[in-house]
XYZ file of C-alpha atoms in Angstrom:
699
model
C 0.024 0.134 -0.252
C 1.256 3.361 -0.955
C 4.339 1.628 -2.234
C 5.560 0.228 0.561
C 6.962 -3.364 -0.138
C 6.447 -6.228 2.241
C 10.136 -6.827 1.835
C 10.787 -3.669 3.127
C 8.865 -4.313 6.402
C 10.365 -7.461 7.059
C 13.930 -7.178 6.789
C 14.577 -11.159 8.409
C 12.139 -13.853 8.926
C 12.754 -13.161 13.005
C 11.142 -9.841 12.577
C 8.312 -10.893 10.861
C 7.738 -13.348 13.698
C 7.901 -10.768 16.354
C 5.568 -8.924 14.668
C 3.057 -11.877 14.561
C 3.317 -12.400 18.029
C 2.713 -8.493 18.435
C -0.452 -9.155 16.611
C -1.476 -11.879 18.540
C -1.067 -10.030 21.691
C -2.833 -6.975 20.356
C -5.975 -8.614 19.389
C -6.101 -10.208 22.843
C -6.052 -7.035 24.568
C -8.687 -5.362 21.973
C -11.017 -8.143 23.059
C -10.594 -7.705 26.958
C -11.067 -4.084 26.114
C -13.969 -4.088 24.721
C -15.668 -6.129 27.282
C -14.593 -4.028 29.879
C -15.759 -0.590 28.403
C -19.062 -1.953 26.828
C -20.755 -0.221 28.992
C -19.193 3.289 29.316
C -21.788 5.308 27.351
C -24.417 4.562 30.197
C -23.197 7.454 32.648
C -26.263 6.326 34.806
C -24.695 3.223 35.966
C -23.260 3.280 39.521
C -21.555 0.274 38.898
C -19.673 0.862 35.534
C -16.254 1.048 34.659
C -16.346 5.050 35.174
C -17.858 4.963 38.114
C -14.655 3.230 39.638
C -12.044 5.956 38.855
C -8.968 3.919 39.489
C -10.389 1.182 37.037
C -11.453 4.446 34.637
C -8.270 5.661 34.882
C -6.731 2.190 34.192
C -8.266 1.877 31.135
C -7.851 5.123 29.683
C -3.923 4.501 30.117
C -4.622 1.267 28.339
C -6.428 2.605 25.513
C -3.328 4.711 24.671
C -1.312 1.393 24.254
C -3.976 0.535 21.863
C -3.978 3.338 19.965
C -0.277 2.855 19.483
C -0.986 -0.718 18.808
C -4.139 0.117 16.120
C -5.175 3.840 15.603
C -8.270 2.808 13.329
C -9.954 0.657 16.293
C -12.793 3.264 17.229
C -13.679 1.576 20.897
C -10.860 3.163 21.977
C -11.460 6.657 20.926
C -15.210 6.316 21.962
C -14.105 5.555 25.262
C -11.656 8.473 25.640
C -14.490 10.926 24.611
C -16.679 9.265 27.092
C -14.063 9.250 30.030
C -12.773 12.919 29.313
C -16.931 13.800 29.390
C -17.506 12.304 32.753
C -18.818 14.737 35.537
C -15.781 13.870 38.023
C -13.667 16.297 35.482
C -14.396 19.765 35.978
C -14.374 22.458 33.711
C -10.613 23.533 34.108
C -9.636 19.684 34.535
C -11.296 19.184 31.515
C -9.658 21.827 29.339
C -6.577 20.633 30.735
C -7.144 16.929 29.696
C -7.826 17.917 26.267
C -4.856 19.847 26.018
C -2.796 16.898 26.893
C -4.804 14.781 24.473
C -4.530 17.163 21.781
C -0.417 16.606 22.355
C -1.329 12.653 22.446
C -2.471 12.892 19.042
C 0.375 14.430 17.607
C 2.315 11.644 18.158
C -0.333 9.183 16.916
C -0.389 11.590 13.635
C 3.400 10.959 13.292
C 2.858 7.372 12.643
C -0.532 7.272 10.917
C -1.331 10.594 9.499
C -4.003 9.283 7.005
C -6.035 7.396 9.814
C -9.748 8.719 10.038
C -10.674 7.928 13.617
C -7.400 9.672 14.370
C -8.335 13.013 12.271
C -12.265 12.696 13.817
C -10.829 12.546 17.471
C -8.799 15.404 16.866
C -11.748 17.390 15.550
C -13.842 16.294 18.568
C -11.521 17.610 20.787
C -11.142 21.061 19.184
C -14.874 21.374 19.274
C -15.460 21.049 22.728
C -12.642 23.113 23.399
C -14.495 25.828 21.266
C -17.333 25.004 23.547
C -15.547 25.559 26.704
C -14.553 29.611 25.195
C -11.079 29.602 27.372
C -8.721 32.221 26.437
C -6.152 30.718 24.693
C -8.737 29.293 22.233
C -7.493 31.443 19.417
C -3.451 30.520 20.542
C -4.613 26.940 20.367
C -6.694 27.048 16.934
C -3.781 28.876 15.323
C -1.167 26.130 16.393
C -3.195 23.874 14.877
C -3.423 25.621 11.215
C 0.285 25.616 11.578
C 0.473 21.698 12.535
C -1.513 21.133 9.253
C 0.787 23.031 7.228
C 3.885 21.077 8.799
C 2.107 17.749 7.944
C 1.289 19.200 4.157
C 4.779 19.760 4.146
C 5.022 15.758 4.467
C 2.444 14.956 2.164
C 0.655 18.261 0.814
C -2.183 15.859 -0.836
C -3.300 14.539 2.593
C -6.979 14.872 2.414
C -7.852 14.186 5.880
C -5.690 17.163 6.819
C -7.279 19.562 4.113
C -10.507 18.593 5.490
C -9.244 19.573 8.838
C -8.209 22.949 7.977
C -11.262 23.984 6.901
C -13.346 23.623 10.498
C -10.043 25.075 12.141
C -10.595 28.057 9.500
C -14.168 27.996 10.502
C -13.510 28.093 14.213
C -11.099 30.873 13.597
C -13.624 32.913 11.326
C -16.105 32.445 14.376
C -13.455 33.968 16.750
C -12.475 36.831 14.417
C -16.379 37.807 13.781
C -16.778 38.436 17.554
C -18.889 35.201 18.478
C -16.260 34.141 21.477
C -14.122 37.434 21.541
C -11.350 38.741 19.267
C -8.899 37.099 17.199
C -6.088 39.343 16.040
C -5.770 39.553 12.063
C -7.555 37.931 9.162
C -7.685 33.950 9.082
C -8.773 34.058 5.498
C -5.103 36.213 4.752
C -3.389 33.867 6.737
C -4.683 30.743 5.191
C -4.222 32.674 1.742
C -0.496 33.133 2.697
C 0.348 29.660 3.820
C -1.688 27.801 0.998
C 0.867 30.285 -1.243
C 4.112 28.996 0.226
C 2.827 25.291 -0.026
C 1.991 26.284 -3.863
C 5.682 27.716 -4.009
C 7.132 24.588 -2.728
C 4.990 22.292 -5.005
C 2.933 23.681 -7.886
C 1.493 20.472 -8.483
C -0.082 20.297 -4.707
C -3.785 20.503 -6.583
C -5.390 20.631 -2.930
C -3.372 23.739 -2.296
C -4.563 25.780 -5.458
C -8.429 24.369 -4.665
C -8.408 25.769 -0.986
C -6.341 29.017 -2.186
C -9.026 29.797 -4.880
C -12.000 29.565 -2.314
C -10.317 32.756 -0.430
C -10.281 34.505 -4.001
C -13.261 36.853 -3.263
C -11.425 39.012 -1.305
C -7.363 38.182 -1.496
C -5.012 37.778 -4.571
C -5.343 39.221 -7.805
C -6.038 37.831 -11.357
C -2.608 39.391 -12.464
C -0.636 37.634 -9.325
C -2.645 34.152 -9.959
C -0.989 34.552 -13.518
C 2.367 35.611 -12.608
C 2.730 32.141 -10.377
C 0.857 29.903 -12.970
C 2.424 30.575 -16.144
C 6.046 29.558 -15.212
C 4.504 26.486 -13.671
C 2.695 26.004 -17.089
C 6.531 26.532 -19.161
C 8.370 23.967 -16.812
C 5.484 21.277 -16.903
C 2.824 22.136 -19.494
C 1.435 18.196 -18.762
C 0.738 18.937 -15.347
C -2.898 18.504 -15.092
C -3.074 20.154 -11.741
C -2.061 23.237 -13.467
C -4.766 23.354 -16.048
C -7.543 23.031 -13.728
C -6.470 26.196 -12.179
C -5.870 27.581 -15.165
C -9.593 26.630 -16.172
C -10.855 27.585 -12.957
C -9.015 31.225 -13.377
C -10.255 31.771 -16.943
C -14.110 30.737 -16.223
C -14.734 30.248 -12.584
C -12.763 32.591 -10.470
C -15.147 35.101 -8.843
C -17.738 34.189 -11.560
C -21.331 34.182 -10.223
C -22.525 30.511 -10.140
C -26.256 30.455 -10.606
C -28.098 32.469 -12.992
C -30.534 31.697 -15.884
C -29.700 30.528 -19.464
C -33.929 30.279 -20.705
C -37.595 31.658 -19.601
C -40.734 31.199 -21.200
C -44.099 31.263 -20.673
C -46.898 28.442 -20.720
C -50.113 28.898 -21.879
C -50.857 25.399 -21.148
C -50.245 25.320 -17.880
C -50.404 29.374 -17.137
C -47.164 29.305 -15.540
C -43.693 30.650 -16.255
C -40.852 28.526 -16.514
C -37.166 29.289 -15.475
C -33.810 27.298 -16.697
C -30.827 27.306 -14.689
C -27.250 26.737 -15.692
C -27.103 24.198 -12.739
C -29.334 22.325 -10.129
C -30.580 25.320 -8.122
C -32.856 25.102 -4.687
C -34.946 27.814 -4.875
C -36.362 29.620 -1.562
C -40.014 29.971 -2.513
C -40.998 32.301 -0.131
C -38.539 34.593 -0.507
C -38.680 35.417 -4.313
C -41.373 37.143 -6.266
C -42.455 38.420 -9.261
C -43.849 41.535 -10.419
C -45.665 41.881 -14.143
C -47.429 44.877 -16.028
C -47.512 46.552 -19.236
C -44.380 48.764 -18.418
C -41.771 48.931 -15.803
C -43.676 51.930 -14.200
C -47.051 50.071 -14.032
C -46.442 46.631 -12.303
C -48.113 44.285 -9.712
C -47.206 41.463 -7.859
C -48.004 38.427 -9.616
C -49.613 35.792 -6.914
C -48.352 32.187 -8.059
C -46.914 28.593 -6.495
C -43.298 27.609 -6.801
C -42.457 24.189 -8.006
C -39.550 22.178 -9.086
C -39.361 20.017 -12.717
C -38.281 16.802 -11.614
C -35.108 16.100 -14.097
C -34.560 12.183 -12.994
C -36.738 9.181 -13.455
C -35.682 7.610 -10.371
C -35.934 10.865 -8.448
C -39.386 11.375 -9.857
C -40.796 8.101 -8.105
C -39.835 9.508 -4.528
C -42.475 11.289 -2.546
C -41.514 14.574 -0.358
C -38.098 15.190 -1.576
C -36.525 18.445 -1.789
C -33.871 18.415 -4.153
C -32.403 20.846 -6.296
C -33.437 20.887 -9.876
C -32.205 22.729 -13.132
C -35.652 23.362 -14.039
C -38.409 25.554 -11.836
C -41.961 26.345 -12.421
C -43.766 29.349 -11.166
C -47.303 28.588 -12.087
C -49.969 31.667 -11.787
C -52.283 31.498 -9.336
C -55.393 33.329 -11.103
C -55.806 33.186 -15.266
C -53.920 35.905 -16.446
C -53.838 37.434 -19.858
C -50.374 37.181 -20.936
C -50.986 39.529 -23.821
C -51.458 42.608 -21.250
C -47.989 41.650 -19.565
C -45.089 43.125 -21.743
C -42.290 43.396 -18.797
C -41.300 41.316 -16.129
C -39.420 41.874 -12.330
C -38.025 38.707 -11.371
C -36.613 38.219 -8.014
C -35.284 34.829 -7.316
C -33.746 33.323 -4.248
C -30.975 30.380 -4.130
C -30.060 28.629 -1.363
C -26.300 28.187 -1.949
C -23.721 25.269 -1.282
C -21.910 27.677 1.463
C -25.035 27.660 3.409
C -25.325 24.415 3.341
C -21.748 23.709 4.650
C -22.169 26.250 7.027
C -25.566 24.704 8.111
C -23.298 21.335 8.649
C -20.761 23.171 10.996
C -23.312 24.738 13.180
C -25.088 21.216 13.601
C -21.752 19.616 14.497
C -21.135 22.435 16.976
C -24.644 21.774 18.758
C -24.318 18.353 19.241
C -23.957 17.415 22.736
C -21.022 15.278 22.813
C -19.474 18.255 21.021
C -21.098 21.321 23.155
C -20.179 21.318 26.999
C -19.986 25.149 27.488
C -22.878 27.086 29.090
C -23.339 28.735 25.703
C -25.689 26.407 23.726
C -25.782 27.207 19.959
C -29.600 28.701 18.975
C -30.415 26.977 15.709
C -33.337 29.260 15.650
C -30.344 32.587 15.090
C -29.059 30.230 12.145
C -29.280 32.382 8.907
C -28.110 30.007 5.353
C -26.738 32.191 2.891
C -28.856 32.839 0.012
C -28.360 34.408 -3.378
C -30.757 36.444 -5.054
C -31.169 37.477 -8.409
C -33.062 40.097 -10.371
C -33.949 40.081 -13.950
C -35.844 42.878 -15.870
C -37.530 40.638 -18.902
C -39.327 41.699 -21.571
C -41.843 39.654 -23.114
C -42.083 38.681 -27.164
C -45.071 37.163 -29.144
C -43.778 33.994 -29.389
C -43.976 33.315 -25.507
C -40.182 33.420 -25.100
C -38.844 35.818 -22.634
C -35.113 36.802 -23.815
C -32.820 37.557 -20.639
C -31.404 40.692 -20.484
C -27.979 40.047 -18.684
C -27.003 44.018 -18.833
C -29.661 44.552 -16.311
C -29.066 41.837 -14.030
C -28.319 42.245 -10.403
C -27.159 39.590 -7.961
C -26.995 40.059 -4.292
C -26.047 38.145 -1.224
C -28.214 38.010 2.005
C -26.468 40.093 5.079
C -27.817 41.024 8.060
C -25.084 44.343 8.583
C -27.176 46.374 5.798
C -30.570 47.817 6.185
C -31.751 46.301 3.274
C -30.664 42.866 4.129
C -29.107 42.471 0.858
C -25.028 42.954 -0.204
C -24.533 43.569 -3.751
C -22.065 41.335 -5.648
C -21.383 43.195 -8.665
C -18.337 44.586 -7.548
C -17.011 41.181 -6.052
C -18.589 38.668 -8.887
C -19.096 38.705 -12.373
C -22.198 37.872 -14.232
C -22.664 35.571 -16.889
C -21.740 36.050 -20.720
C -23.275 35.349 -23.975
C -20.767 33.131 -26.177
C -20.211 34.668 -29.619
C -22.573 33.141 -32.279
C -24.516 31.482 -30.009
C -27.212 31.893 -27.686
C -25.501 30.077 -25.226
C -25.120 32.073 -21.725
C -22.125 30.674 -19.423
C -19.668 32.007 -16.691
C -16.373 34.007 -17.084
C -13.487 34.591 -14.371
C -13.785 38.101 -13.009
C -11.333 40.424 -14.589
C -10.914 38.224 -17.554
C -10.966 40.555 -20.509
C -10.168 40.394 -24.654
C -6.660 41.336 -24.118
C -6.393 38.709 -21.300
C -7.479 35.929 -23.732
C -5.340 37.234 -26.110
C -2.375 36.742 -24.035
C -3.070 33.384 -22.825
C -3.670 32.375 -26.059
C -0.693 33.662 -27.608
C 1.316 31.668 -24.473
C -0.497 28.410 -25.704
C 0.518 28.920 -29.101
C 4.259 29.520 -28.126
C 4.602 26.375 -26.632
C 2.286 24.363 -29.611
C 5.090 25.813 -31.896
C 7.910 24.699 -29.438
C 6.710 20.891 -30.576
C 5.242 20.791 -26.920
C 3.311 17.519 -26.739
C 0.042 18.596 -24.319
C -2.763 17.582 -24.648
C -3.999 20.288 -22.374
C -2.563 22.766 -25.216
C -5.030 21.753 -27.460
C -8.135 21.567 -25.149
C -7.291 24.758 -23.774
C -6.746 26.878 -27.377
C -9.955 24.888 -28.294
C -12.047 26.003 -25.663
C -10.611 29.612 -25.570
C -11.349 30.364 -29.346
C -15.042 29.588 -28.764
C -15.200 31.985 -26.219
C -13.069 34.894 -28.346
C -15.530 34.181 -31.331
C -12.719 32.765 -33.640
C -13.051 29.385 -35.806
C -11.477 26.260 -34.452
C -11.955 22.941 -35.608
C -13.211 20.530 -33.149
C -11.793 17.190 -35.162
C -8.370 18.711 -35.372
C -8.297 19.418 -31.898
C -9.461 16.167 -30.607
C -7.312 14.148 -33.009
C -4.453 15.542 -31.518
C -5.403 15.015 -28.151
C -6.261 11.353 -29.160
C -2.635 11.221 -30.582
C -1.092 12.013 -27.424
C -3.368 10.482 -25.072
C -4.035 6.983 -26.593
C -5.398 5.365 -23.295
C -8.695 7.737 -23.546
C -9.634 7.452 -26.813
C -13.405 6.651 -26.075
C -13.664 9.729 -23.806
C -12.271 11.900 -26.560
C -14.463 10.632 -29.071
C -17.639 10.975 -26.629
C -16.264 14.891 -26.192
C -15.772 15.270 -29.757
C -19.577 14.371 -30.299
C -20.978 16.523 -27.308
C -18.796 19.638 -29.347
C -20.434 18.546 -32.782
C -23.978 18.752 -30.955
C -23.338 22.178 -29.407
C -22.513 23.227 -32.912
C -25.152 21.925 -34.706
C -27.581 23.116 -32.151
C -26.226 26.605 -32.296
C -26.119 26.937 -35.804
C -30.045 26.020 -35.457
C -30.737 28.610 -32.671
C -28.891 31.453 -34.476
C -31.057 31.123 -37.475
C -34.411 31.035 -35.695
C -35.320 27.380 -36.096
C -37.738 25.258 -33.988
C -36.164 21.867 -34.675
C -33.203 20.099 -34.855
C -31.696 16.981 -36.531
C -28.731 15.198 -34.246
C -29.640 11.735 -36.550
C -26.280 9.154 -37.690
C -23.739 10.961 -35.517
C -23.469 8.451 -32.998
C -24.029 10.184 -29.360
C -24.777 7.724 -26.494
C -26.100 10.391 -24.398
C -27.769 13.942 -24.567
C -27.812 15.923 -21.226
C -29.192 18.987 -19.983
C -26.079 20.886 -20.167
C -26.079 20.593 -23.998
C -29.534 21.229 -24.599
C -29.460 24.101 -21.867
C -30.396 27.453 -24.708
C -32.214 25.028 -26.731
C -34.577 23.525 -24.704
C -37.352 25.383 -26.535
C -37.117 23.484 -29.461
C -40.429 21.681 -30.760
C -39.278 19.158 -32.970
C -36.043 16.943 -32.020
C -34.195 14.064 -34.409
C -32.102 12.026 -32.739
C -32.673 8.909 -34.801
C -29.449 6.361 -35.798
C -27.758 7.046 -32.685
C -26.364 4.894 -29.755
C -28.744 6.147 -27.254
C -30.400 3.626 -24.799
C -31.990 2.791 -21.612
C -28.750 3.919 -19.641
C -28.672 7.730 -21.092
C -32.604 7.893 -19.311
C -30.818 8.918 -15.847
C -29.159 12.301 -17.798
C -31.470 12.730 -20.915
C -32.205 16.359 -21.157
C -34.812 16.054 -23.313
C -37.149 15.595 -20.143
C -36.841 19.080 -19.272
C -38.203 19.993 -23.411
C -41.359 21.483 -22.505
C -42.076 22.488 -25.364
C -41.222 19.344 -27.748
C -44.179 17.898 -29.770
C -42.240 15.286 -31.787
C -38.904 13.399 -30.886
C -37.982 10.694 -33.580
C -35.769 8.028 -31.227
C -36.012 5.417 -33.902
C -33.026 3.133 -34.666
C -31.534 3.407 -31.043
C -31.205 0.760 -28.304
C -34.009 1.703 -26.421
C -35.693 -1.743 -24.591
C -38.318 -0.724 -22.532
C -41.216 1.270 -23.804
C -42.098 2.224 -19.755
C -38.725 3.654 -18.886
C -38.778 5.920 -21.736
C -42.040 7.119 -21.275
C -41.028 7.834 -17.708
C -38.539 9.653 -18.620
C -40.216 12.044 -21.096
C -43.492 12.346 -18.210
C -42.518 16.406 -17.965
C -43.552 16.977 -21.666
C -47.063 17.786 -21.502
C -47.622 18.861 -25.017
C -45.831 15.653 -26.710
C -48.074 14.604 -29.714
C -45.484 12.009 -31.376
C -42.937 9.562 -30.782
C -41.116 7.896 -33.459
C -39.443 4.563 -31.508
C -39.147 2.048 -34.923
C -36.385 0.126 -35.282
C -35.497 -0.064 -31.688
C -35.048 -3.219 -30.107
C -38.234 -2.651 -27.884
C -39.464 -5.822 -25.887
C -42.907 -6.833 -24.176
C -43.284 -5.741 -20.681
C -44.935 -7.911 -17.663
C -47.103 -5.024 -16.458
C -48.015 -2.398 -19.332
C -50.899 -0.849 -17.198
C -48.151 1.177 -15.266
C -47.248 3.070 -18.364
C -46.821 6.541 -17.906
C -48.163 8.190 -21.100
C -48.441 11.977 -21.475
C -52.094 13.067 -22.002
C -51.340 14.689 -25.110
C -49.300 11.748 -26.789
C -51.158 10.514 -29.563
C -49.079 8.450 -31.582
C -46.111 5.963 -30.632
C -44.050 4.440 -33.588
C -42.980 0.837 -32.822
C -42.481 -0.675 -36.204
C -40.141 -3.393 -36.643
C -39.313 -3.772 -33.193
C -40.032 -6.898 -30.882
C -42.763 -5.366 -29.128
C -44.932 -4.557 -32.501
C -44.578 -8.293 -33.354
C -45.989 -9.712 -29.375
C -49.016 -6.736 -29.641
C -49.920 -7.675 -33.337
C -50.166 -11.245 -32.125
C -51.804 -10.424 -29.353
C -54.582 -7.998 -31.346
C -54.899 -10.834 -33.987
C -52.908 -8.989 -36.851
C -49.918 -9.248 -38.972
C -47.755 -6.624 -40.425
C -49.466 -7.908 -43.930
C -52.677 -6.337 -42.528
C -52.072 -2.971 -43.707
C -54.700 -0.413 -43.168
C -56.407 -2.191 -40.547
C -56.367 -1.365 -36.626
C -57.388 -3.065 -33.495
C -57.690 -2.329 -30.012
C -54.584 -2.584 -27.842
C -55.531 -5.139 -24.684
C -52.523 -4.093 -22.913
C -52.406 -0.505 -23.363
C -55.678 1.367 -22.645
C -56.919 4.376 -24.563
C -54.781 2.846 -27.469
C -55.688 0.829 -30.966
C -52.702 -0.615 -32.749
C -52.434 0.275 -36.661
C -50.518 -1.062 -39.448
C -50.173 1.141 -42.569
C -47.963 1.206 -45.670
C -45.041 3.757 -45.824
C -44.842 3.909 -49.349
C -42.100 2.913 -51.776
C -38.962 3.171 -50.520
C -36.310 5.272 -53.076
C -32.743 4.012 -53.851
C -30.959 6.529 -51.399
C -33.363 5.184 -48.814
C -32.733 1.162 -49.849
C -28.632 2.120 -49.112
C -29.324 3.823 -46.130
C -30.061 2.601 -42.511
C -33.497 3.582 -42.361
C -34.345 0.892 -45.461
C -36.506 -0.865 -43.159
C -38.839 1.936 -44.091
C -39.877 -0.201 -47.173
C -41.956 -2.636 -44.380
C -45.426 -1.722 -43.086
C -45.781 0.941 -40.567
C -46.938 -0.507 -37.016
C -48.084 2.361 -34.760
C -49.899 2.676 -31.266
C -52.671 5.669 -32.021
C -54.375 7.312 -29.119
C -58.350 6.607 -29.713
C -59.436 8.741 -26.263
C -57.848 11.677 -24.140
């Protein structure tokens, strides 16, 4: 494990035998320890092991020996917690014992720096010390931060240590903000400086890059970041963590994380539908929408928020409140949308930062972590929220273009009279890609000049004959952002030539790139349909379809789509889709496919011909949208089964019978017409076969 060979551990047979004897004694010790401390959790026992001070002290010392033998043995750590929290230890004595415990754990960390149990116990000790609120708490936490930096000097990628640093930083910030006194200096500045030292020592430390990036809102600058990153890229252009940080600098540094990418009014449901760039969890009670003929004449539009589920598996769960890509605001009263030409939308999103703070807060309030007189009050906890304000103008086709120039974004802040802090000077809003309708994020302070400089740097390395796949990928992406032409085939051919082990991955990325180009070119021409047939795609996610969710017709025939893609298939959010062609793919279950498309309330036709659809045990559980009138199942095993059950054959053209297995539908057989010579040579030569489809009889 970790590059240590067995022959490096046992130099001689005598050493191996001695270690075996040690194991036997150690396991006997473990058995006796567990049987002795089994009741240590029950503080009410007057005859338990903790009630006898001498025996409790002896077992406490014994637990130290066991930890030295096996640090991962949780019962020993658990007993130490119960021992330290016993009522016989007053506050001062407990404080002294906890300080000694920290010293003991350091000796264990030297031998086992990646032990879950050790780090968890150390965090517990710090949490209890924090609840005691002694004057030396700031000094203890600062030393703890220094200890982590020392350990990172030995192993800069110790994820236990990095997780521990976040806890320590959280406690230090609580002290700094005055919850338990004051702390000299800025915690974030101290951490930023320490993380920078780690990067200067080893620029391949991806953890240091990442955690320093978390502090970018208030520390560091783009020029400083690039000045440190560029020499490292010249030194090792194949270092993955450098390019991950480069991508973060260009497109994510201090960029707004959540924003709208599409919005429209649905007359069928009398609702406004909002599409976001990522899964979000809205706070329905805080958001509102104003509407009217002009900006000066608006009133509040009453309604109810609801998430549009994007996963078939999650859709079966009840009362699950999860983040989603799309949200619907159903208007409470019938609305004449023609009388509304202006909307002011105020959206409130619960951020991931708020969830993390909530986790820390919950941990500090646990009984075994909080022994102080001050108990955290969960009613005073305020989650971190992000507010987005848009000024939108409705168009005649029910589409609502997003005006990025008028966009405002704020963060809840109790220090301001309004309760919100403007983030326009801290974060950068999204942009619209050149020659595209796609809305994307861009790093703060990134300008056209910055892009040109970085592209020149990459081109210099390429001209030097540098063989690095990251150079080609970075150049291709940057050209898209500045609107310059870039050949995806050439880019990914170079990447596959350099990295031959991941050929299938790069082929998939190339296909997704082509999908984006096809969809973007169609959107610019104003088309409401898209043809993605015959290009070999095996998945189609929401991220590809983001700006094109309002398409009405989509041709996905002759691809490699199958049941596996249903978990992330993006068309389940294309609520205006009326016809989708999924013929000549690999779908096998009609029920699973229809379940994935359950959101499409105006879908009228599906072409599933040429798929290996099979008969299912329970057709009665099919979830068929009420608007769906026709399902083409020609040239499938399912068609043969249903025809036989209905007493028909494929030769019975222009015949129809009631489908016994699918209520409300009849199975029909018609002719497709003569196939042309080009059809005969194409994968769709089966068009010469009779057309078999299911047609709705009642709604």
